Coordinates of C-alpha atoms in Angstrom, one line a residue:
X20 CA 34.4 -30.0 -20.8
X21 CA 32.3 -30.1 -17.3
X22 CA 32.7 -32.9 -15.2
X23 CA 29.9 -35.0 -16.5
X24 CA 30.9 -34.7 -20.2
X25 CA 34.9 -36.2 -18.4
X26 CA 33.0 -39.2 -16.6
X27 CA 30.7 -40.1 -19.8
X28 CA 34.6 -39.8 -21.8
X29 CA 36.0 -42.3 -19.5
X30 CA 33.0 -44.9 -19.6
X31 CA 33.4 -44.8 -23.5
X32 CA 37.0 -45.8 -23.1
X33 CA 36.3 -48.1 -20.7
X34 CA 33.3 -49.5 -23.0
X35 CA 35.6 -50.1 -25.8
X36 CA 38.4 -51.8 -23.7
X37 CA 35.8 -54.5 -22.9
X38 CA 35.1 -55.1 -26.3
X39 CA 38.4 -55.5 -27.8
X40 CA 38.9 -57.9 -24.8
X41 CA 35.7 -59.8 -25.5
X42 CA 36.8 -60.0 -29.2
X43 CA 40.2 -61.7 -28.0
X44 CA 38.5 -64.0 -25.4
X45 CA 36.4 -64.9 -27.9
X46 CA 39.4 -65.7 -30.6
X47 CA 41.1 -67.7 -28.0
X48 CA 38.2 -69.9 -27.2
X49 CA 37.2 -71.2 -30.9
X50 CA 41.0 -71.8 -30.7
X51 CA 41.1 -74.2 -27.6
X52 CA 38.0 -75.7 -29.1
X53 CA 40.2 -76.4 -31.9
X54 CA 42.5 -78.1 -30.0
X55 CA 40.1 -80.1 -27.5
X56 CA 38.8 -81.2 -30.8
X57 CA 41.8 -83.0 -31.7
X58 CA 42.8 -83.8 -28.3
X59 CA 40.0 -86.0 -28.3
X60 CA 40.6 -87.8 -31.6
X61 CA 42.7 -90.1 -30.0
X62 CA 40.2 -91.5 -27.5
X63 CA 37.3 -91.2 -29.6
X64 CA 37.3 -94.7 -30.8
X65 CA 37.2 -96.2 -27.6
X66 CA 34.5 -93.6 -26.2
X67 CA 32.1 -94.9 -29.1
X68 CA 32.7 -98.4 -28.0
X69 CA 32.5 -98.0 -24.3
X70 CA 29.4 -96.0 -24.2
X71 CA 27.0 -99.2 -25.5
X72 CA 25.2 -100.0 -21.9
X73 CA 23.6 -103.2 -23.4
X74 CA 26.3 -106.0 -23.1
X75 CA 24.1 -108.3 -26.0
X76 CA 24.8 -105.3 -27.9
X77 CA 28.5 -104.9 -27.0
X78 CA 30.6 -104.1 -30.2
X79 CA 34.2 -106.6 -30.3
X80 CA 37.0 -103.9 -29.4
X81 CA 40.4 -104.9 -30.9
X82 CA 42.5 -105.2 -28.1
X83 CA 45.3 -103.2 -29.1
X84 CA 43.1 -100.7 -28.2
X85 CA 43.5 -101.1 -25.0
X86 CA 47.0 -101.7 -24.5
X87 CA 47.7 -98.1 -25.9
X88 CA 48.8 -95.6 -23.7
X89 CA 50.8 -95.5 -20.3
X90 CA 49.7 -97.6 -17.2
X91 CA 47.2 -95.7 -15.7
X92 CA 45.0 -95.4 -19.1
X93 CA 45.3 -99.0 -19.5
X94 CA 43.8 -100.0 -16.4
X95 CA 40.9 -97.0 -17.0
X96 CA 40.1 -97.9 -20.6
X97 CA 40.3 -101.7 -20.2
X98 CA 38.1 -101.3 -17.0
X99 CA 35.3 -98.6 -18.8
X100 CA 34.9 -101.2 -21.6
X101 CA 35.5 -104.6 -20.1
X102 CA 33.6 -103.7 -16.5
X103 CA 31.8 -101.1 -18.0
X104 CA 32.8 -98.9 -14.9
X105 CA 35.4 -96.5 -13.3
X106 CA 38.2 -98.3 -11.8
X107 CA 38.3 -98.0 -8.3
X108 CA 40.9 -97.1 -5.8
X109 CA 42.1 -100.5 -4.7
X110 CA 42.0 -101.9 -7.8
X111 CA 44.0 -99.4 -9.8
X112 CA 46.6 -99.2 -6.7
X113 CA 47.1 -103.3 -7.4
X114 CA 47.2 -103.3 -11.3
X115 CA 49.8 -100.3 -11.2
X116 CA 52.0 -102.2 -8.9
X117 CA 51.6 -105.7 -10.7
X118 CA 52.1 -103.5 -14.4
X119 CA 55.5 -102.0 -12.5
X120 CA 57.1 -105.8 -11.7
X121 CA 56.8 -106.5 -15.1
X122 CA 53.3 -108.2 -15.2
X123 CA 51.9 -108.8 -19.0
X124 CA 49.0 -106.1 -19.7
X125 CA 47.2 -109.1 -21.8
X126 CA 47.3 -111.1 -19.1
X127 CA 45.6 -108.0 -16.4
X128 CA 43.1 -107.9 -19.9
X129 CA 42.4 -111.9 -20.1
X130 CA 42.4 -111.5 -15.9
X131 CA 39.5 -109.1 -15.9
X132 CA 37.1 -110.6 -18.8
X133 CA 37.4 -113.9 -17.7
X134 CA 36.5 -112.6 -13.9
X135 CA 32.8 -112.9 -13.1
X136 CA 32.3 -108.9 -13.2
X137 CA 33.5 -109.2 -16.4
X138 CA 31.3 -112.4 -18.1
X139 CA 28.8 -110.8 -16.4
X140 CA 29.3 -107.8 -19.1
X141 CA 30.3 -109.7 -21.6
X142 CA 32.8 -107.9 -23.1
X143 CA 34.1 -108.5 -26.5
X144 CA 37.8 -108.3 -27.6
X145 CA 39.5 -109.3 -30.6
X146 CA 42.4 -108.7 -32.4
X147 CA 44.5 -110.8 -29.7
X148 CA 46.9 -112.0 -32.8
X149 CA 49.7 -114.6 -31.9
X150 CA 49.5 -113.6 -28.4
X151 CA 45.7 -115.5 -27.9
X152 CA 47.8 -118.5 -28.2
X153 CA 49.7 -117.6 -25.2
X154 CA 47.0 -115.6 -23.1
X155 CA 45.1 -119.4 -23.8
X156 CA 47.9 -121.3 -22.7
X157 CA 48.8 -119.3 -19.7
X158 CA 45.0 -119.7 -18.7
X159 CA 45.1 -123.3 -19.7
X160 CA 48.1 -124.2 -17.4
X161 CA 46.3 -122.2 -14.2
X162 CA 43.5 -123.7 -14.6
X163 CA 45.0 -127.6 -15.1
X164 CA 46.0 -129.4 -11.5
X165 CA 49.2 -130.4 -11.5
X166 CA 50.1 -131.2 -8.1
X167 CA 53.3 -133.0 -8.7
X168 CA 54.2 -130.8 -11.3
X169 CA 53.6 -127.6 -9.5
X170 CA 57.0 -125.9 -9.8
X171 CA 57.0 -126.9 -13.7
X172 CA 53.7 -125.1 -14.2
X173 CA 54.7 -122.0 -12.6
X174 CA 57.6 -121.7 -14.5
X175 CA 55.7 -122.6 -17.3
X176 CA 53.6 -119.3 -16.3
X177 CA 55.9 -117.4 -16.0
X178 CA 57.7 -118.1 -18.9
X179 CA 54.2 -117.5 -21.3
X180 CA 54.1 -114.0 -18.7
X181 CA 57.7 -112.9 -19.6
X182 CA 57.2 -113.8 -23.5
X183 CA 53.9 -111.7 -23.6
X184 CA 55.7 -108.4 -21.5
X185 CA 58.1 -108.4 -24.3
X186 CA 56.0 -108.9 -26.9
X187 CA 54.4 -106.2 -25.3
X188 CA 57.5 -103.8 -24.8
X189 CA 59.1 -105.1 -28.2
X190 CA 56.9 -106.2 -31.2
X191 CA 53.3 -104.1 -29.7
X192 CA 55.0 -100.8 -30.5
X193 CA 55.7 -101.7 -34.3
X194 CA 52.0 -102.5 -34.8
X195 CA 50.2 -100.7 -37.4
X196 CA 47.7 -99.8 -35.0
X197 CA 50.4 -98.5 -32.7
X198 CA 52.0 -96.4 -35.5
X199 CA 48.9 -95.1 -36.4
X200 CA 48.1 -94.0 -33.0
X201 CA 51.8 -92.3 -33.0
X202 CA 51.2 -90.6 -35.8
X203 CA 48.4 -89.5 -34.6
X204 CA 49.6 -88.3 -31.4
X205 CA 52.7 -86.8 -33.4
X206 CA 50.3 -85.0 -36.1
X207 CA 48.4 -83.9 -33.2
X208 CA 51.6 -82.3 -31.4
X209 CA 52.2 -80.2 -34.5
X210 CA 49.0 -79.6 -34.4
X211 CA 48.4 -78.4 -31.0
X212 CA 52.2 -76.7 -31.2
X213 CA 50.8 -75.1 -34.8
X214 CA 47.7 -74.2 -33.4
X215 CA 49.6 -73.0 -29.9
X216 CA 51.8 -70.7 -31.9
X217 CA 48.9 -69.3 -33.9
X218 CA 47.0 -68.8 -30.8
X219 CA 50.4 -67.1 -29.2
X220 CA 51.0 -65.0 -32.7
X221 CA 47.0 -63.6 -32.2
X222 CA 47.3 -63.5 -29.0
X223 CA 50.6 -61.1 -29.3
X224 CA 49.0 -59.5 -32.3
X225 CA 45.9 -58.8 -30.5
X226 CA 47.6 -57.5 -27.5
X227 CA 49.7 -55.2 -29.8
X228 CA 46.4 -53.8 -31.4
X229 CA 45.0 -53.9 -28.0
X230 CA 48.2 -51.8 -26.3
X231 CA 48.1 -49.9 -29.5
X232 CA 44.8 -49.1 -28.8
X233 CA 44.9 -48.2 -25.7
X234 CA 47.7 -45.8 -25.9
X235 CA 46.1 -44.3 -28.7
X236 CA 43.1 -43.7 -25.9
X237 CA 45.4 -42.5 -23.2
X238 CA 46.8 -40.3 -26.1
X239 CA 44.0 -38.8 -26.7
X240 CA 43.0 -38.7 -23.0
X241 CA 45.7 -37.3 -22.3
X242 CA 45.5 -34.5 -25.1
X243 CA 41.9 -33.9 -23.6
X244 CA 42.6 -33.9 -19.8
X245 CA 45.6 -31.2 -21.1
X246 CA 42.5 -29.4 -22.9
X247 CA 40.2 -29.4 -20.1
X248 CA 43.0 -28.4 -18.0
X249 CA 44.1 -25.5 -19.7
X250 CA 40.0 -24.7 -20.2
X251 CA 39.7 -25.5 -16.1
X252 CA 42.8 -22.5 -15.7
X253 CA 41.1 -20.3 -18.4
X254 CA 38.0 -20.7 -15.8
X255 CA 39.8 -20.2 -12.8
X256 CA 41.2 -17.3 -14.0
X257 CA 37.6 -15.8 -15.1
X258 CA 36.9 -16.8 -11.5
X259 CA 39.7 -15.2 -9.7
X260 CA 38.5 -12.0 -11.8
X261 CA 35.2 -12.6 -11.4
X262 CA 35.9 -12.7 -7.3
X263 CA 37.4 -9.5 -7.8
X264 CA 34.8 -7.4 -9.4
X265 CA 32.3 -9.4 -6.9
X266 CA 34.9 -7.8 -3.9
X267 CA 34.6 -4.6 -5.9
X268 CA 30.8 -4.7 -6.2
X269 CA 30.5 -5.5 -2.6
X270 CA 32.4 -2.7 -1.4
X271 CA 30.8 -0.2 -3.6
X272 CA 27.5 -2.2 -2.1
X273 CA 28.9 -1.6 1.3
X274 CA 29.7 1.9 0.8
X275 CA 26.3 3.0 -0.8
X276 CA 24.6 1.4 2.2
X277 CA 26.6 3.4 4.8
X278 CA 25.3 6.1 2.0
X279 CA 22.2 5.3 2.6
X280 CA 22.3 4.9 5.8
X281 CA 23.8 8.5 6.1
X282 CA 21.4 9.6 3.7
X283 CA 18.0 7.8 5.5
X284 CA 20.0 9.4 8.6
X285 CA 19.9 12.5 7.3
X286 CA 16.3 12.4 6.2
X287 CA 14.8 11.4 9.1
X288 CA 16.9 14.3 10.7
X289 CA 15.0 16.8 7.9
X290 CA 11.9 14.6 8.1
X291 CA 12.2 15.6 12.1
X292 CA 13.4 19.3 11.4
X293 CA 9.8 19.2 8.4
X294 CA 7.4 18.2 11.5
X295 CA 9.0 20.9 13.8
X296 CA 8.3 23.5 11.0
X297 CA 5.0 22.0 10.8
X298 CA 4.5 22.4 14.2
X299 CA 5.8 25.9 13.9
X300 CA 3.5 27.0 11.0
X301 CA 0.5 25.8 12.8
X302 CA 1.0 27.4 15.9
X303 CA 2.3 30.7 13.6
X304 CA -1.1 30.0 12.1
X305 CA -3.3 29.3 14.8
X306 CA -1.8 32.5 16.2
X307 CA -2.8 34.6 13.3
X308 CA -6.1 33.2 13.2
X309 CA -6.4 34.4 16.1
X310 CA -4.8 37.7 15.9
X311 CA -7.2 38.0 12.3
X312 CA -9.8 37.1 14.8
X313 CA -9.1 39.7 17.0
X314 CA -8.5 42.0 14.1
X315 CA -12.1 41.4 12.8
X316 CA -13.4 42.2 16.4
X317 CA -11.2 45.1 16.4
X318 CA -12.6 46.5 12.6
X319 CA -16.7 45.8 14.5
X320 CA -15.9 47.5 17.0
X321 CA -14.6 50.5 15.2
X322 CA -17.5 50.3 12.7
X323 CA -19.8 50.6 15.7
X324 CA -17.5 53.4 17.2
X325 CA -17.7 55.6 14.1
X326 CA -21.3 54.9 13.8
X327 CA -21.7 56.2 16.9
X328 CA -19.9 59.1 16.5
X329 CA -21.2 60.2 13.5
X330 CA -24.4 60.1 15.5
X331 CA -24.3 62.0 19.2
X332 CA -22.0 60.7 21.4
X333 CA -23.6 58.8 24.1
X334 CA -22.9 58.3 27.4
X335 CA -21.4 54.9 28.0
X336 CA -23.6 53.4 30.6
X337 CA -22.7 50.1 32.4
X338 CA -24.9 48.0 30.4
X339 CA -23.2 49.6 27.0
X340 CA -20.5 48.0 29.0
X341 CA -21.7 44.6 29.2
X342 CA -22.1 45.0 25.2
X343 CA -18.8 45.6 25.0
X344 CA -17.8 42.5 26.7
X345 CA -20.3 40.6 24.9
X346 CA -18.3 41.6 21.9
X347 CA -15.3 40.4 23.1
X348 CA -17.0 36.4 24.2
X349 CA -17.8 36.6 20.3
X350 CA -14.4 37.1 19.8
X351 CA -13.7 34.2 21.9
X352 CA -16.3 31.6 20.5
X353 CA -14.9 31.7 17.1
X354 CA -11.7 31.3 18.2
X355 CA -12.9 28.0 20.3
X356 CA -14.5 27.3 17.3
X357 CA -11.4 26.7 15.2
X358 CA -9.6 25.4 18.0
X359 CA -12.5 22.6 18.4
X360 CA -14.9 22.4 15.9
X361 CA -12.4 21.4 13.3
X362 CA -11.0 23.3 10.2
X363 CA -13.4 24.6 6.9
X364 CA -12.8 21.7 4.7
X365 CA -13.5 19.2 7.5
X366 CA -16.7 20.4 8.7
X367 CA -18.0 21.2 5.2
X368 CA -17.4 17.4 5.0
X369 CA -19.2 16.5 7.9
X370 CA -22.1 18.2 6.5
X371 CA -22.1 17.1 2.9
X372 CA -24.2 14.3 4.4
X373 CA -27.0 16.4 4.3
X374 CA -27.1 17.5 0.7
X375 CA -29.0 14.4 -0.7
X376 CA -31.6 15.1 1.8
X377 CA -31.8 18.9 0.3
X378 CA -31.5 18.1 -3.4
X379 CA -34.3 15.4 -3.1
X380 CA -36.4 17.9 -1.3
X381 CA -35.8 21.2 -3.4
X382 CA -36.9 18.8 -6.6
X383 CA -40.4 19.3 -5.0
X384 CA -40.3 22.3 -3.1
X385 CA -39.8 25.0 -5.9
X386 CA -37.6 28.0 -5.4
X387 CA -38.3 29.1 -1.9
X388 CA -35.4 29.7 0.5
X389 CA -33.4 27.3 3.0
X390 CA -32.8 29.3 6.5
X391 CA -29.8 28.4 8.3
X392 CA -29.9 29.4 12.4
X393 CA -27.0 30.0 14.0
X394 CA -24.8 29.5 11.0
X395 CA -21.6 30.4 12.3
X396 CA -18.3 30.6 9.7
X397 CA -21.1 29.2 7.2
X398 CA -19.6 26.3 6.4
X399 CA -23.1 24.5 5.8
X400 CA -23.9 27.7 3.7
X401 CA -21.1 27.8 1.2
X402 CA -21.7 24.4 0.6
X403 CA -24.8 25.0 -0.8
X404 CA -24.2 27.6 -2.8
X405 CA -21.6 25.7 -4.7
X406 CA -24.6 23.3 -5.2
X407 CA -26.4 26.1 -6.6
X408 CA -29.4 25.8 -3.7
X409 CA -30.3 29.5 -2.7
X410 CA -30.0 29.8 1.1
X411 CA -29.4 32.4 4.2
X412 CA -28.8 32.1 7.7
X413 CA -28.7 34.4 10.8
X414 CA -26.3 34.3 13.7
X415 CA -25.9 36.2 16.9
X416 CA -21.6 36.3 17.0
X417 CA -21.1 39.6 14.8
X418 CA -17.1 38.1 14.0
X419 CA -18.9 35.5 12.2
X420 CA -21.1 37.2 10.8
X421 CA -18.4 39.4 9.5
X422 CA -16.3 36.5 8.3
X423 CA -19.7 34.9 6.5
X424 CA -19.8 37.9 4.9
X425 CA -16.1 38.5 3.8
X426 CA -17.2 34.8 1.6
X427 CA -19.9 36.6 0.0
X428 CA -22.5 34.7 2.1
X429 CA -25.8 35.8 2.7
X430 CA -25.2 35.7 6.4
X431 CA -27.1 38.2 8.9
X432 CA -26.6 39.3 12.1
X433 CA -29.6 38.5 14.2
X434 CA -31.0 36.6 16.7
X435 CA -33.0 33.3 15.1
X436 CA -36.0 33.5 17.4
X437 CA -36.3 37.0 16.7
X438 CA -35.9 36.8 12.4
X439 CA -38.4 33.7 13.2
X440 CA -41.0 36.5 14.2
X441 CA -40.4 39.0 11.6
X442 CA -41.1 35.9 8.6
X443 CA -44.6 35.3 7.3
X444 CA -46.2 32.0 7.4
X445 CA -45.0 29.5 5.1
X446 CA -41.8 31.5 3.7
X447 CA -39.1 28.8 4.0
X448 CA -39.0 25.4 2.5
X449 CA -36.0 24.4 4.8
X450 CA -34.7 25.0 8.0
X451 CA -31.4 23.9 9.4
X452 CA -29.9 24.4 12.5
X453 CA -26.3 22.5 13.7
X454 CA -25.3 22.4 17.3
X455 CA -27.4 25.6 18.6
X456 CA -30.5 23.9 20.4
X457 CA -28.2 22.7 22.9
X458 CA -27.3 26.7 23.6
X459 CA -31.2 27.4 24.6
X460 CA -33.3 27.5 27.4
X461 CA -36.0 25.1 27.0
X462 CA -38.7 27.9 27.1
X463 CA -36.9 29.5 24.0
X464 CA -36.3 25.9 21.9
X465 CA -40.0 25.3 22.4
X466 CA -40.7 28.9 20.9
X467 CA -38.8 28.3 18.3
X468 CA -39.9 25.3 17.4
X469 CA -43.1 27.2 17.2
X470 CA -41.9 29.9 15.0
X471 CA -40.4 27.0 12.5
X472 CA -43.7 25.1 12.4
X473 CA -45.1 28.0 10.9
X474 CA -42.9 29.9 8.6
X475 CA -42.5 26.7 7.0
X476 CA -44.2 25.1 3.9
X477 CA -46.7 22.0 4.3
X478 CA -44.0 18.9 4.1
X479 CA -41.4 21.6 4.4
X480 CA -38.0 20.0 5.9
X481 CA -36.2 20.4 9.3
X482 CA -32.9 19.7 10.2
X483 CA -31.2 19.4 13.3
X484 CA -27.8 18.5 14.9
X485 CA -26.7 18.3 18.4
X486 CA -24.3 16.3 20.5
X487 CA -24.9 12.4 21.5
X488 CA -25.4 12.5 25.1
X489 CA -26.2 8.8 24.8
X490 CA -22.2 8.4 24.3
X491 CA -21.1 8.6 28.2
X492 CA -17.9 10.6 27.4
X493 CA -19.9 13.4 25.6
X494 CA -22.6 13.5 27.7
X495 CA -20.3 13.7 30.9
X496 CA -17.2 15.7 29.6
X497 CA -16.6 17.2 26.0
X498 CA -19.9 18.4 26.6
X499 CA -19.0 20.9 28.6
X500 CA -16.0 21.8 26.9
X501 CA -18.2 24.5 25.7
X502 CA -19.2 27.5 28.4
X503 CA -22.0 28.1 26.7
X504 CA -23.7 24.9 26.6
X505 CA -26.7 24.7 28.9
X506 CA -28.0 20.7 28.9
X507 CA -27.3 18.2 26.4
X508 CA -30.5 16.8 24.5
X509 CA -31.0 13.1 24.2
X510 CA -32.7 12.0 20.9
X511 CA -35.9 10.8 22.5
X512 CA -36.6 13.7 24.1
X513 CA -35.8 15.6 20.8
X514 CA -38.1 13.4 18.9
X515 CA -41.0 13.4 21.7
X516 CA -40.7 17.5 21.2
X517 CA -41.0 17.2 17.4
X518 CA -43.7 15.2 17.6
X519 CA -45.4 16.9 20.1
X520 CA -45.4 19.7 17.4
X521 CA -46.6 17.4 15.3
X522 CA -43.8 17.2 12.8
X523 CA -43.8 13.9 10.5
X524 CA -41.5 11.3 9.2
X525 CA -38.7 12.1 11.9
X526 CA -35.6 10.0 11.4
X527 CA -32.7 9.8 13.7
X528 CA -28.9 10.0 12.3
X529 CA -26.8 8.9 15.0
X530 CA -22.7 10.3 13.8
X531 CA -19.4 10.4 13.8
X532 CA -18.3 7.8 16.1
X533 CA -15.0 7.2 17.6
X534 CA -12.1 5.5 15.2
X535 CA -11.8 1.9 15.4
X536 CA -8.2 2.6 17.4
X537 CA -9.6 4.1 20.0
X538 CA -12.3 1.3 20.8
X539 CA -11.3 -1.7 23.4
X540 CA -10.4 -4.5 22.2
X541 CA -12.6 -7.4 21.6
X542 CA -16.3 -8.3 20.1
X543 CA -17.8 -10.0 23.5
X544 CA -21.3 -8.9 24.3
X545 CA -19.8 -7.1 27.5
X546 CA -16.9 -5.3 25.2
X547 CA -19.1 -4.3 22.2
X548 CA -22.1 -2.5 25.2
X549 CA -18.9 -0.5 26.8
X550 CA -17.8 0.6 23.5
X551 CA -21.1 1.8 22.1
X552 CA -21.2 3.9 25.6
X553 CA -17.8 5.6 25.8
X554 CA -16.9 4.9 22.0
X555 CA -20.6 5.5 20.1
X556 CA -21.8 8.3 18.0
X557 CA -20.5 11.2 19.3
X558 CA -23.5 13.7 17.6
X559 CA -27.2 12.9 16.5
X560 CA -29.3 14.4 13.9
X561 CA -32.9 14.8 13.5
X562 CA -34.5 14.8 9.9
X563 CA -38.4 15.6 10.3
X564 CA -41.0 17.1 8.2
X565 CA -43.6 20.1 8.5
X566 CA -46.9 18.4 8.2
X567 CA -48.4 18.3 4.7
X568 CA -52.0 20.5 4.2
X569 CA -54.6 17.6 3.7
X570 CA -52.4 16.0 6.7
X571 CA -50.4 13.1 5.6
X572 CA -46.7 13.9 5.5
X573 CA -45.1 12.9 2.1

């Protein structure tokens, strides 16, 4: 049992306690009532008389009546009914002292209702019996002047006063009236002493039951505060256990979190140990890239060797010489083309944003090739043959070339001006050319735009991608991280030189700006103009079209 099921317990008892006492309480009062009831028999005679406030009314009171009892209810009764008031001080002070020297009560009684007071209420009392004859003559000698005989009447006086006070003391009792009362008052004592021990034997009996009761309560409190103590010790116990396996768990918790720690420990020493492996591999990798590089420079340059000796063997003058170093600057671009220009996978996806412009345009076009210029490690290229779009391109850097060609690209090795020449009008239906017009004089761009003007189809499609000098940290640093740039070109000068050829529909892309992190912080007017300077688009594309034959581009 839980404390709250204890505390309800304990009102319950306490509920029933009450009641029992309430029944007792209530026993004992219907038995005072009992005995007020016949306490008041004896003065219920007089109470009926005395309570008539209209004195023509006034029933006659026998006045034995009034002579019952000891002094002090004399003098109230015979002054309720005769003065119809409570007796004061003063007065009852003077009739208890005349009553104690032996002065008649009939006389006090005769005293009062012959006063004015008490004609005034007009009082009637009968009953007087032998004794009116004295009470009269008493009165009768008071009132008579007898100056001579003075001493005679008082004697007189007090002779009638002494014969009434033992009438009083000796004959009074004996009345029937008297008797009656007695009997009454005896009757009542057995009655209030049968009634008393009644009261006293339910009392006791209650209070038995009521003890009887109550032990039988503390019994069986007692039996269940020994239940719920032995249940509180058989919970204590499953506590004290239960704190032991919690001790248990938290030391097993403790241990597999210096586990862990040891184990996170551990892995961040691994994790550390992972990224210098990493680290390793890449630069193992980057190194055989470049040592494949060199490789594939090394198999060109034997090709061209054995080609030449199989032929005669020619004198190696010093421009032969300069070839030879040219070979080796290929070597060297498409190794600063891996270390810069990003990996396979990333720059196929950089270009991928340039296949919904093809596939829309090859709907239309029919089956006439796409010519890539300058096409590098032919990332653009591979990407469209696995869209299934037949395409070539040409590049000057023979290690490219050769690695094109290792894919199973269509990849030659010539200059694009130059193949531009050898191609009849209206052969291609694209042309796409990524970061080479910034490589060419502007004498040899303008040629070529020449060349691709006509070798293309009416509405055929051009394609062009260069760096963004109109972001200030390409234009005035990563520009130059390439030797063999000559001068960035700013689209508006681009797109005055395509129109100026008369090319149609020319869109700019502006590309691949700068990651959010790298931007200052803040939108302000001031903060968002620095960042589109240093944080823009670092590349730019031009999309244009080859004029259609009746003249209005598609």
């Amino acid at each position: 049992m839980n404390d709250k099921e204890m505390d309800e317990a304990f009102r319950s008892i306490i509920r029933r306690v009450r009641h029992t006492a309430a029944s007792v309480e209530k026993e004992l009062t219907n038995d005072r009532q009992v005995i007020n009831k016949s306490s008041e028999l004896h003065g219920m005679r007089v109470r009926a008389a005395s309570n008539h406030h209209n004195p023509v009314l006034r029933v006659a009171v026998p006045v034995y009546e009034l002579l019952y009892g000891d002094d002090a209810a004399f003098i109230h009764k015979t002054y309720q009914y005769v003065l119809q008031r409570e007796v004061d001080e003063g007065g009852l002070k003077n009739y208890l002292s005349r009553l104690k020297q032996g002065e008649s009560r009939l006389l006090i009684v005769r005293e009062l209702q012959d006063s004015a007071e008490g004609k005034a209420q007009r009082a009637q009392i009968n009953s007087w019996g032998i004794s009116s004859y004295l009470v009269r003559l008493h009165a009768l000698l008071r009132s008579i002047p007898m100056a001579r005989l003075f001493f005679v009447r008082n004697i007189a006086c007090k002779v009638i006063a002494k014969l009434l006070h033992f009438y009083e003391k000796k004959r009074l009792p004996k009345h029937p009236l008297f008797l009656l009362n007695d009997f009454a008052n005896s009757k009542l004592d057995v009655l209030l002493k049968t009634t008393e021990d009644k009261i006293t034997r339910q009392l006791h009996d209650n209070t038995s039951k009521l003890e009887q009761k109550i032990q039988q309560q503390l019994q069986q409190l007692s039996e269940h505060l020994n239940s719920q103590n032995e249940h509180l010790a058989s919970h204590k116990e499953w506590l004290l256990n239960h704190n032991r396996d919690i001790e248990q768990l938290t030391k097993q918790a403790h241990c597999q979190k210096q586990e862990q720690i040891s184990t996170e420990d551990n892995l961040s020493k691994l994790t550390s140990h992972l990224d210098n492996l990493k680290n390793a591999v890449a630069d193992q990798g980057e190194r055989i890239s470049l040592s494949r590089q060199d490789t594939l420079y090394q198999q060109y340059h034997l090709r061209q060797l054995l080609s030449e000796i199989k032929g005669e063997m020619p004198v190696v003058t010093p421009g032969e010489a300069t070839r030879y170093l040219d070979e080796y600057l290929d070597a060297y671009y498409i190794a600063f083309e891996d270390a810069n220009r990003g990996t396979l996978d990333e720059i196929r996806q950089k270009l991928s944003i340039y296949l919904p412009y093809i596939t829309r345009f090859k709907e239309k076009s029919g089956e006439l090739p796409l010519l890539d210029i300058g096409c590098g490690r032919g990332e653009w290229l591979g990407l469209l043959q696995d869209a299934g779009i037949s395409a070539y391109g040409v590049d000057m850097n023979g290690v490219m070339v050769t690695v094109g060609q290792e894919r199973g690209l269509d990849v030659r090795h010539e200059d694009g001006l130059a193949h531009l020449q050898k191609l009849p009008d209206h052969s291609l239906s694209v042309i796409t050319s990524f970061h080479v017009i910034e490589h060419l004089p502007f004498a040899v761009l303008f040629s070529v735009l020449i060349e691709i003007k006509r070798v293309l189809i009416p509405g055929g499609l051009l394609i062009l991608e260069t760096p963004n000098p109109e972001n200030v940290l390409v234009g005035s640093h990563t520009f130059y991280h390439d030797f063999t740039h000559r001068n960035p070109v700013t689209p508006s000068a681009l797109t005055f030189l395509l129109t100026y050829h008369n090319f149609q529909n020319i869109e700019v892309l502006r590309l691949h700006p700068y990651p959010e992190e790298a931007k200052v912080p803040g939108h302000d007017p001031l903060t968002e103009r620095v960042n589109g300077h240093l944080c823009g688009p670092q590349d730019f594309a031009m999309i244009a079209y080859q004029q259609e034959r009746a003249g209005k581009p598609e």
